Short mmCIF file of C-alpha atoms and ligand atoms in Angstrom, two decimals:
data_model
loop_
_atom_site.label_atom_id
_atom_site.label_comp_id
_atom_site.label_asym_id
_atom_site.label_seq_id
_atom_site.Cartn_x
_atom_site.Cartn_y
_atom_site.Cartn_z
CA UNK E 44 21.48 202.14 38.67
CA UNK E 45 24.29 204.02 40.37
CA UNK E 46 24.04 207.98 40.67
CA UNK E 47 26.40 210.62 42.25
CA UNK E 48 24.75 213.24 44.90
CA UNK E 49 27.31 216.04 44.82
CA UNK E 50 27.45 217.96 47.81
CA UNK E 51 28.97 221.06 49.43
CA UNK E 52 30.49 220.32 52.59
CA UNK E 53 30.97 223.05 55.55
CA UNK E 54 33.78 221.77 57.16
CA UNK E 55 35.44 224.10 60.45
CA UNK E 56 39.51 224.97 60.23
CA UNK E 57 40.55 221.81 62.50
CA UNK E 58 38.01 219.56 59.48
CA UNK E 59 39.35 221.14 56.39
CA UNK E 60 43.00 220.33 57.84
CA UNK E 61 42.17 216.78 58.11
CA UNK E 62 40.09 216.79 54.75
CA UNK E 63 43.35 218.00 53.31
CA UNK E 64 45.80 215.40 55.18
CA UNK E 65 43.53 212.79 53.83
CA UNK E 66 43.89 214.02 50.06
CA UNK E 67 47.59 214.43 50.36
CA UNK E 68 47.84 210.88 51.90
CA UNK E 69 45.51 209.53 49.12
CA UNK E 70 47.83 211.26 46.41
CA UNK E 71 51.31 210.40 47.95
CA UNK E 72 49.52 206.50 48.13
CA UNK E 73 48.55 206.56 44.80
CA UNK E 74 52.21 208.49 43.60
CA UNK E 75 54.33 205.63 45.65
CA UNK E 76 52.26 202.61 44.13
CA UNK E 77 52.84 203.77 40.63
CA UNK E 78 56.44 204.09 40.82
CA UNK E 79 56.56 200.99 42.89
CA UNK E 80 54.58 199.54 40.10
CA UNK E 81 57.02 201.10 37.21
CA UNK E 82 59.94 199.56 39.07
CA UNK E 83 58.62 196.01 39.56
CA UNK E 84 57.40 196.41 35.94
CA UNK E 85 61.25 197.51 34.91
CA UNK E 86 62.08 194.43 37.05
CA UNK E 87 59.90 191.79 35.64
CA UNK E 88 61.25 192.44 32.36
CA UNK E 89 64.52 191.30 32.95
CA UNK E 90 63.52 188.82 35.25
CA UNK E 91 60.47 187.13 33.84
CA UNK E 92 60.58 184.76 37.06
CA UNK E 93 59.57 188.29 39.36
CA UNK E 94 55.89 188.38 39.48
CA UNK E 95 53.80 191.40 37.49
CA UNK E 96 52.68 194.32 39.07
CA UNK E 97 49.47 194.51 40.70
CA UNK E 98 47.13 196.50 43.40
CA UNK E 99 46.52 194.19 44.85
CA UNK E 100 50.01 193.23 46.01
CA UNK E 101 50.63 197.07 46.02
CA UNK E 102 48.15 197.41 49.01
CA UNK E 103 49.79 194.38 50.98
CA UNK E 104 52.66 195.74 50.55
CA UNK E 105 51.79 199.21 51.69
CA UNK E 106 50.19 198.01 54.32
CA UNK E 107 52.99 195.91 55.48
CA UNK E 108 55.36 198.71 55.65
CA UNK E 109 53.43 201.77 56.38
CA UNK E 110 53.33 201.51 60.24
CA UNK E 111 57.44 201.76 60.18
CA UNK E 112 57.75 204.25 57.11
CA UNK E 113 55.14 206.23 56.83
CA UNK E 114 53.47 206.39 60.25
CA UNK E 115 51.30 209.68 59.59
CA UNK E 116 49.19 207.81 57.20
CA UNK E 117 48.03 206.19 60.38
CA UNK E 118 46.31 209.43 61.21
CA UNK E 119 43.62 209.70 58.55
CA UNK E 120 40.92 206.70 57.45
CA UNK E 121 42.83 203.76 55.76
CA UNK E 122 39.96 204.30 52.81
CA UNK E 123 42.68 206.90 51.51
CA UNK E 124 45.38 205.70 50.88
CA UNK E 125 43.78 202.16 50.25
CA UNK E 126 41.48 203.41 47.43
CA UNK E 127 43.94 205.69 46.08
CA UNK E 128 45.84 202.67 45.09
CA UNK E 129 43.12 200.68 43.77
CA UNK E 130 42.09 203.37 41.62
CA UNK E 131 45.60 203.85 40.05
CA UNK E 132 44.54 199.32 39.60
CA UNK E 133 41.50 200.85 37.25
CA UNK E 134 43.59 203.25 35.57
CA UNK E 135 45.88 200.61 34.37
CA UNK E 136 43.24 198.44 33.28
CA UNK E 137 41.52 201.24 30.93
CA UNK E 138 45.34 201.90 29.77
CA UNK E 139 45.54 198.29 28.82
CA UNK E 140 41.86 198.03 27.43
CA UNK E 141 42.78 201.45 25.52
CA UNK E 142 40.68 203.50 26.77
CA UNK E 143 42.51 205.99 28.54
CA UNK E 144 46.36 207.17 29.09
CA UNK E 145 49.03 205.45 30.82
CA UNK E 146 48.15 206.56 33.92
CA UNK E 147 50.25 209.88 35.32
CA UNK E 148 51.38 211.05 38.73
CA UNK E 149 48.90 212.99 41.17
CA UNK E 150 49.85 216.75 41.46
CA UNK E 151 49.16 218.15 44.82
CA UNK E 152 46.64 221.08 44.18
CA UNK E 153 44.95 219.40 41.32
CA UNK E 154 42.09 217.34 41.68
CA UNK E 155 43.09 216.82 45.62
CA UNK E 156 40.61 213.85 46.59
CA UNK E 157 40.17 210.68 48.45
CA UNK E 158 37.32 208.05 48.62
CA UNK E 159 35.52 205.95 51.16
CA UNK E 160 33.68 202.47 51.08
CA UNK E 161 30.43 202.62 52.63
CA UNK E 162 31.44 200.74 55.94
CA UNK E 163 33.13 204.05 56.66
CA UNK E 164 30.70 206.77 56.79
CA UNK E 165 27.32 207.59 57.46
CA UNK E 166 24.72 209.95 56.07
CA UNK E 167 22.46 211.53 58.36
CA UNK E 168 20.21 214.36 57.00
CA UNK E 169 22.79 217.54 56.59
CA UNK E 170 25.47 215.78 58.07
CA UNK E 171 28.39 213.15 56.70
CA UNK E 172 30.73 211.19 59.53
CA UNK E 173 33.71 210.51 58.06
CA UNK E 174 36.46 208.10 60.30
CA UNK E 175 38.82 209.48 62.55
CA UNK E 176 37.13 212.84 61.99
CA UNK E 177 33.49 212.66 63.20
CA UNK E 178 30.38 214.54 61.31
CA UNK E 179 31.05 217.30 58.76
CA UNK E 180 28.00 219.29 57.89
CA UNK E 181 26.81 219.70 54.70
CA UNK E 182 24.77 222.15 52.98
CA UNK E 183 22.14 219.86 51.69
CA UNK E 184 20.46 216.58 52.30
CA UNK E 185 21.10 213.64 50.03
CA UNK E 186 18.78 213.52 47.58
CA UNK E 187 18.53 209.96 46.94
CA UNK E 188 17.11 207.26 47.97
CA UNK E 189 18.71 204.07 48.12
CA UNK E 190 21.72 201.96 49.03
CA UNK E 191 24.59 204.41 49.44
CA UNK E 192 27.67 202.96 47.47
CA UNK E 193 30.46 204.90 48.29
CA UNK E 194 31.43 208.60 48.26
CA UNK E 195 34.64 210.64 47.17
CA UNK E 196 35.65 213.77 48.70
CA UNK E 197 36.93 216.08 47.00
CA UNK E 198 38.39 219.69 46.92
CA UNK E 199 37.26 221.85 43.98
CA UNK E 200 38.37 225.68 43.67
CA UNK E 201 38.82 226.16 47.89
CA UNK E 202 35.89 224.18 48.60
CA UNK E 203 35.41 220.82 49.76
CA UNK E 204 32.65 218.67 48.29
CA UNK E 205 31.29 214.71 49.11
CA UNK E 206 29.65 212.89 46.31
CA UNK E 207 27.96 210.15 47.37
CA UNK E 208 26.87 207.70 44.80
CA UNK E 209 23.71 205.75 45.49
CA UNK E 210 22.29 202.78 43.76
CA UNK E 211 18.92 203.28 43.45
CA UNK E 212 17.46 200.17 41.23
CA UNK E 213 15.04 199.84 44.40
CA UNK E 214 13.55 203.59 43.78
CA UNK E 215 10.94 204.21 40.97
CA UNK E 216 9.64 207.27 39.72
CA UNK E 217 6.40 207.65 37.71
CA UNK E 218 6.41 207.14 34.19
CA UNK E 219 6.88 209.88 32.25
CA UNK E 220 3.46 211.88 31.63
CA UNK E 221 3.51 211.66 27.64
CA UNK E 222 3.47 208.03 26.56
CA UNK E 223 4.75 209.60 23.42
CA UNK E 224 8.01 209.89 21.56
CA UNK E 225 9.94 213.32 20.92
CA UNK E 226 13.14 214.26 18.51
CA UNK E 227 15.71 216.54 19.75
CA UNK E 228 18.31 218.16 17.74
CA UNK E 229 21.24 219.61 19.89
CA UNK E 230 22.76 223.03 18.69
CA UNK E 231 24.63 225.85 20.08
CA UNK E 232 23.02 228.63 18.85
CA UNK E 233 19.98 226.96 20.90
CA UNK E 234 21.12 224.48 23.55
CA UNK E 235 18.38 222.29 21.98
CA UNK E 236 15.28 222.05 19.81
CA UNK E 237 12.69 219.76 20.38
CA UNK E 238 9.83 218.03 17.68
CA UNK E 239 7.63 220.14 19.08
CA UNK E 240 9.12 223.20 18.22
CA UNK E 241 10.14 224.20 21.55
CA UNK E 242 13.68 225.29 21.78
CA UNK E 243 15.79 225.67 24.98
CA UNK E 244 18.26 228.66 25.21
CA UNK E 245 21.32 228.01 26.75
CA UNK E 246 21.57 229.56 30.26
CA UNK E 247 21.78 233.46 29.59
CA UNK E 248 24.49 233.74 32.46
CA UNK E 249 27.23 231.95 30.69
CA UNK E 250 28.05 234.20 28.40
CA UNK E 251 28.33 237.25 31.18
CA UNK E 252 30.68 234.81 33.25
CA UNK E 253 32.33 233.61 29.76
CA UNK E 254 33.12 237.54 29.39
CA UNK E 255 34.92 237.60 32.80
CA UNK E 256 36.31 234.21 32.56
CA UNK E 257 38.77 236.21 29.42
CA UNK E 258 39.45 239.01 32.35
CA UNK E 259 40.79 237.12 34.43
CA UNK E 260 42.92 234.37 32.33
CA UNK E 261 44.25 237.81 30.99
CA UNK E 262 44.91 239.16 34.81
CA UNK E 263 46.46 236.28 35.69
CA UNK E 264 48.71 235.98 33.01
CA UNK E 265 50.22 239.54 33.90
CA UNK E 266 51.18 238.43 38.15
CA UNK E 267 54.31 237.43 38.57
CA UNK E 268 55.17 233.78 39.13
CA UNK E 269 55.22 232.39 42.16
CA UNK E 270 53.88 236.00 43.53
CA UNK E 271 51.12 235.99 46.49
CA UNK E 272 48.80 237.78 43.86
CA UNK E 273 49.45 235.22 41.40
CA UNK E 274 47.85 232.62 43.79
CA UNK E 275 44.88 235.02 44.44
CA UNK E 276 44.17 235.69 40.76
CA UNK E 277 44.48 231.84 40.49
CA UNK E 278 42.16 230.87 43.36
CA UNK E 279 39.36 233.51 41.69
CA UNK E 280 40.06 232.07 38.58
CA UNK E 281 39.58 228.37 39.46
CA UNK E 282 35.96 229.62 41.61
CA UNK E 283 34.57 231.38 38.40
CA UNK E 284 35.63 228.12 36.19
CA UNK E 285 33.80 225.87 38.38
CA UNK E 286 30.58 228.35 38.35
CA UNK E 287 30.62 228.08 34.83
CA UNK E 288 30.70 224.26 35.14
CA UNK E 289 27.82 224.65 38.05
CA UNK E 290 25.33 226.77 35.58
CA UNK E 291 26.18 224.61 32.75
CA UNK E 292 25.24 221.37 34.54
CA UNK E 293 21.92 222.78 35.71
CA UNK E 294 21.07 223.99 32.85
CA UNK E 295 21.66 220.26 31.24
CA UNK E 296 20.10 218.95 34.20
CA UNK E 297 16.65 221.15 33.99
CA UNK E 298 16.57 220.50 29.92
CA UNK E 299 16.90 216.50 30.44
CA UNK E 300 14.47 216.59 33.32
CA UNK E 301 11.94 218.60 31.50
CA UNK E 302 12.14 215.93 28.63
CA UNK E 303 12.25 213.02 30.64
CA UNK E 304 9.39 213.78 32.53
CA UNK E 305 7.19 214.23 29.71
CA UNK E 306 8.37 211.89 26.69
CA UNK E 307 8.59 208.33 26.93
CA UNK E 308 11.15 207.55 24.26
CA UNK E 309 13.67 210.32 23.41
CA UNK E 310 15.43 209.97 19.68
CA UNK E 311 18.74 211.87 19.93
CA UNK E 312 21.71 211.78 17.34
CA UNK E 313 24.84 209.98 18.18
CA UNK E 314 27.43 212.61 18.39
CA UNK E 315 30.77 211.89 17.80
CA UNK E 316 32.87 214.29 20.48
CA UNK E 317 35.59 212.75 21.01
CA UNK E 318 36.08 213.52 16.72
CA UNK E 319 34.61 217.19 17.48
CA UNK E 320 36.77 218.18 20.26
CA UNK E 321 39.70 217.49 17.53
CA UNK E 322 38.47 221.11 16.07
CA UNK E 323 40.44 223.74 18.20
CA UNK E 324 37.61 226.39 17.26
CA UNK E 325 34.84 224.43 18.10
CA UNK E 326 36.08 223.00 21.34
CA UNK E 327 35.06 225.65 23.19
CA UNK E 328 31.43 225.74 22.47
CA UNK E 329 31.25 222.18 22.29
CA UNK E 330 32.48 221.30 25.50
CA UNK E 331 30.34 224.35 26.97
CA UNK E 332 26.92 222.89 25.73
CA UNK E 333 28.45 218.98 26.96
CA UNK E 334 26.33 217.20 24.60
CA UNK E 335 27.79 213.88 26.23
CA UNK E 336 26.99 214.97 29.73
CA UNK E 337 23.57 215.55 28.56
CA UNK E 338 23.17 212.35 26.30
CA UNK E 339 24.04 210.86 29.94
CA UNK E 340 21.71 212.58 32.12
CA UNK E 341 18.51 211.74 29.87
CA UNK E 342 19.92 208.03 29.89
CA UNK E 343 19.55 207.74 33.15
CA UNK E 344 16.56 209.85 33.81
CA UNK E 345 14.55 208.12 31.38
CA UNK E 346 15.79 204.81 32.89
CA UNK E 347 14.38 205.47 35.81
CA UNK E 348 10.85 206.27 34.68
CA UNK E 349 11.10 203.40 31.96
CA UNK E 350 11.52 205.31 29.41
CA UNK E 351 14.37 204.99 26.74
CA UNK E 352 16.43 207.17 24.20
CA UNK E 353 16.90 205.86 20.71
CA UNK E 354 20.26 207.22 19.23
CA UNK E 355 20.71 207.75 15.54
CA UNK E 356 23.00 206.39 13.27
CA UNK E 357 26.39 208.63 13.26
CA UNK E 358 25.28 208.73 9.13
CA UNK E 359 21.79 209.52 9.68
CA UNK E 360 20.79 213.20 7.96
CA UNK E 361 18.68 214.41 9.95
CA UNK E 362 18.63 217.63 8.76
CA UNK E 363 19.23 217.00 5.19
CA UNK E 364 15.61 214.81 4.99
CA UNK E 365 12.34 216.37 4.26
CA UNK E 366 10.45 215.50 7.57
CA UNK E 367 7.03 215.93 5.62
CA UNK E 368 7.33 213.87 2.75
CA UNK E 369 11.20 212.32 2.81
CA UNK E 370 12.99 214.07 -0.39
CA UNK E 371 16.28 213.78 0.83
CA UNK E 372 18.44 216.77 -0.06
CA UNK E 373 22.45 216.14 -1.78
CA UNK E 374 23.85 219.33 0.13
CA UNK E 375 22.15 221.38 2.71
CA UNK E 376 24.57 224.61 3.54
CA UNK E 377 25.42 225.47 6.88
CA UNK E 378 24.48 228.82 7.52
CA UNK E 379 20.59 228.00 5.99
CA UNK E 380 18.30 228.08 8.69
CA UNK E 381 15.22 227.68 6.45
CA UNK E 382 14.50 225.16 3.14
CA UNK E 383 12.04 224.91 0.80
CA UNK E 384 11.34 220.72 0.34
CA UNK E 385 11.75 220.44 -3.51
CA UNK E 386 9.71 217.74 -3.37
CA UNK E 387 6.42 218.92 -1.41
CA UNK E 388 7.21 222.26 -0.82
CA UNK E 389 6.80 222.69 2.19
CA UNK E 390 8.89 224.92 4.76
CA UNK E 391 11.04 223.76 6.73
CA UNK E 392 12.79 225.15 9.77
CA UNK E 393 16.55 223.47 9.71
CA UNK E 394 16.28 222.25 13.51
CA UNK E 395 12.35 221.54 13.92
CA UNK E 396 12.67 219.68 11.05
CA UNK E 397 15.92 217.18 12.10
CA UNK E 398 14.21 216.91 15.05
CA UNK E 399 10.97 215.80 13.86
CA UNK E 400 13.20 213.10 12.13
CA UNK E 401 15.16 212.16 15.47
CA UNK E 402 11.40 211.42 16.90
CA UNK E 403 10.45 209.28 13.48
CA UNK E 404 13.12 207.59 13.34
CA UNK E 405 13.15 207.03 16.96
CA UNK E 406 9.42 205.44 16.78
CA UNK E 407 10.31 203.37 13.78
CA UNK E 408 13.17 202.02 15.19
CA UNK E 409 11.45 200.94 18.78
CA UNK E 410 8.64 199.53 16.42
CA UNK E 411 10.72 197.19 14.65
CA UNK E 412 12.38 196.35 18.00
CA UNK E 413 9.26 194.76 19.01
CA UNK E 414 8.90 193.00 16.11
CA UNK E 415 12.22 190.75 17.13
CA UNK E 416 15.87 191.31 16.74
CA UNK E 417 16.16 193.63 13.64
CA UNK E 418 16.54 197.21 14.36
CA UNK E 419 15.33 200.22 12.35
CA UNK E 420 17.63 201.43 9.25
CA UNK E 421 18.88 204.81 10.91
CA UNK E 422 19.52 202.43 14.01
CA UNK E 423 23.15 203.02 15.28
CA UNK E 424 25.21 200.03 13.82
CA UNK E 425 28.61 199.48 15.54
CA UNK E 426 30.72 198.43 13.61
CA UNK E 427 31.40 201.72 11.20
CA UNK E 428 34.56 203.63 10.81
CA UNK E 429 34.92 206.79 12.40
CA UNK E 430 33.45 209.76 10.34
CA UNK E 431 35.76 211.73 8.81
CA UNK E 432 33.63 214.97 7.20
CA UNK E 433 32.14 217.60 9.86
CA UNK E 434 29.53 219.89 9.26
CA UNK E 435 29.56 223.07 11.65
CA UNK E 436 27.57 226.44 11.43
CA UNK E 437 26.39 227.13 14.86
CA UNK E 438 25.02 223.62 15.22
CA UNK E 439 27.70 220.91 14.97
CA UNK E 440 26.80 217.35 14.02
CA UNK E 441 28.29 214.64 12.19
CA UNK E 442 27.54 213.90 8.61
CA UNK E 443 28.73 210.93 6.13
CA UNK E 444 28.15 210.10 2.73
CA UNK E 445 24.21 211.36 3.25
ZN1 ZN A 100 9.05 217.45 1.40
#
């Protein structure tokens, strides 16, 4: 399995300059091959006999002219402007398999990186050599262990991070301590609520940094354009959006360990996001709690430990079933926290109870498993449409016809 170790680099004046060289090289690379590869496209059409487009030949023929034109990509690694190009090679092919936009040009300032293959740099405890520069320090060690992959380098808000991605199949961890199974129901008033009853609070700092996050979009909005001020108010902006994005992923990071480490198999809905994101007032609080990342993280957490996570059906009500005796309710209203079952009468606390139904569901379905290839009933099937109704009152989820 392949993970990313994201880490802070400290690089002196003379390092950051090259760090930056290497970015821009990587982005002009990646720039020149896709207009190269627009006009050879343009080309091919009216000439079907003129071959198609590729990286492949993109790189040769970079290579093969770079020494005369373009002689100061000589001074940084090769890896940059090399994988820059192969990379715009994957963005065309999830353009073609439609799963992502025809790819666009590279913006300097934006998302400055550039990549290396693992034949050019070496880890050695708080240090990373990277070619033609020599060992940048960096403020932690790699945390896994493994066979190191590759690593991008990256700038984010002023500061210049590696993330080194590791495959560590070879690594085990012990299995989780619980043999058993556990539901958990994802909200936002709560970041999550287990089976158990135990809910996790979002991290309490967000909202504080959410609160000066609105200061400063407003500050900056006042500076003048193009204005030394403006680029301060920018630069502070850009740090406090990626501390948001730092709290938020440890946050995600300390739930999914926590649940992973004790729970053997983990019964989660299947959210649909990309359908969720759709709802301008939601967005926000959606992408803040990043139910994806975290459906992610406990993937590959409880992977590791052997452990698995069952997802529901998009259709599945979880919080519309009686968890005690299985009435199923027609409507449940968004803003009820609390029901009374009809049918047993027993109380039932809206998110204990769906997740209670994640973890039954999750046990019948692994049961069945077992018993061949047939899969539990509230066992995602692929081949549904897209659901079309939402239900949202502090805890967002996807319902159908249930
Ligand atoms: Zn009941």
């Amino acid at each position: 399995m392949l993970v990313a170790h994201r880490i802070r680099l400290d690089p002196n004046n003379v390092q950051a300059t090259y760090l930056g060289r290497a970015a821009g090289t990587a982005r002009f690379a990646y720039n020149w091959a896709l207009n190269e590869w627009q006009r050879q496209y343009e080309a091919c059409k009216t000439n079907p006999a003129l071959p198609k487009p590729s990286e492949a030949a993109l790189r040769r023929l970079l290579n093969s002219i770079k020494r005369k034109q373009f002689p100061w990509m000589l001074e940084v690694t090769k890896n940059a402007p090399q994988l820059a190009i192969m990379q715009l090679g994957q963005a065309f092919e999830n353009f073609f398999a439609g799963r992502a936009r025809y790819p666009r040009f590279r913006k300097k300032g934006r998302g400055d990186r550039f990549s290396l293959t693992n034949d050019k740099f070496r880890v050695e405890g708080r240090s990373i050599r990277i070619p033609k520069l020599g060992w940048v320090r960096m403020r932690e060690t790699l945390r896994f262990s493994g066979r190191i992959v590759s690593a991008s380098v990256a700038r984010v808000a002023g500061h210049w991070y590696a993330s080194i991605t590791v495959d560590t199949s070879d690594s085990t961890q012990p299995p989780a301590e619980n043999q058993g199974a556990v539901g958990m129901d994802v909200g936002i008033t709560s970041l999550a609520t287990l089976s158990t009853g135990e809910a996790f609070e979002g991290p309490k700092a967000l909202r504080n940094l959410l609160t000066r996050l609105r200061r400063l979009s407003r500050a900056l909005s006042r500076k003048v354009k193009g204005s030394c001020n403006r680029a301060k108010a920018k630069l502070k902006l850009a740090r406090l959006h990626a501390r948001i994005a730092n709290v938020r992923r440890d946050s995600l990071h300390q739930l999914s360990n926590s649940i992973t480490r004790r729970f053997h198999t983990i019964g989660i809905e299947n959210l649909n996001v990309m359908g969720m994101l759709g709802n301008r007032h939601l967005a926000r609080a959606i992408a803040d709690m990043g139910f994806y990342e975290l459906r992610r993280q406990l993937e590959y957490k409880a992977a590791w430990r052997g452990g698995q996570v069952v997802l529901a059906d998009r259709w599945f009500p979880s919080s519309k079933l009686c968890s005690c005796c299985g009435y199923h309710l027609e409507a449940l209203d968004l803003d009820v926290r609390h029901w009374t079952c009809p049918g047993c009468g027993s109380s039932n606390d809206r998110d204990v109870n769906a997740a209670i139904n994640l973890r039954n569901m999750a046990v019948s379905s692994t049961a069945s498993a077992c018993g061949g290839e047939g899969s539990g009933l509230a066992r995602e099937r692929e081949a549904k449409p897209a659901p079309t109704k939402q239900e949202f009152n502090g805890k967002v989820k996807t319902a159908g016809f249930a």
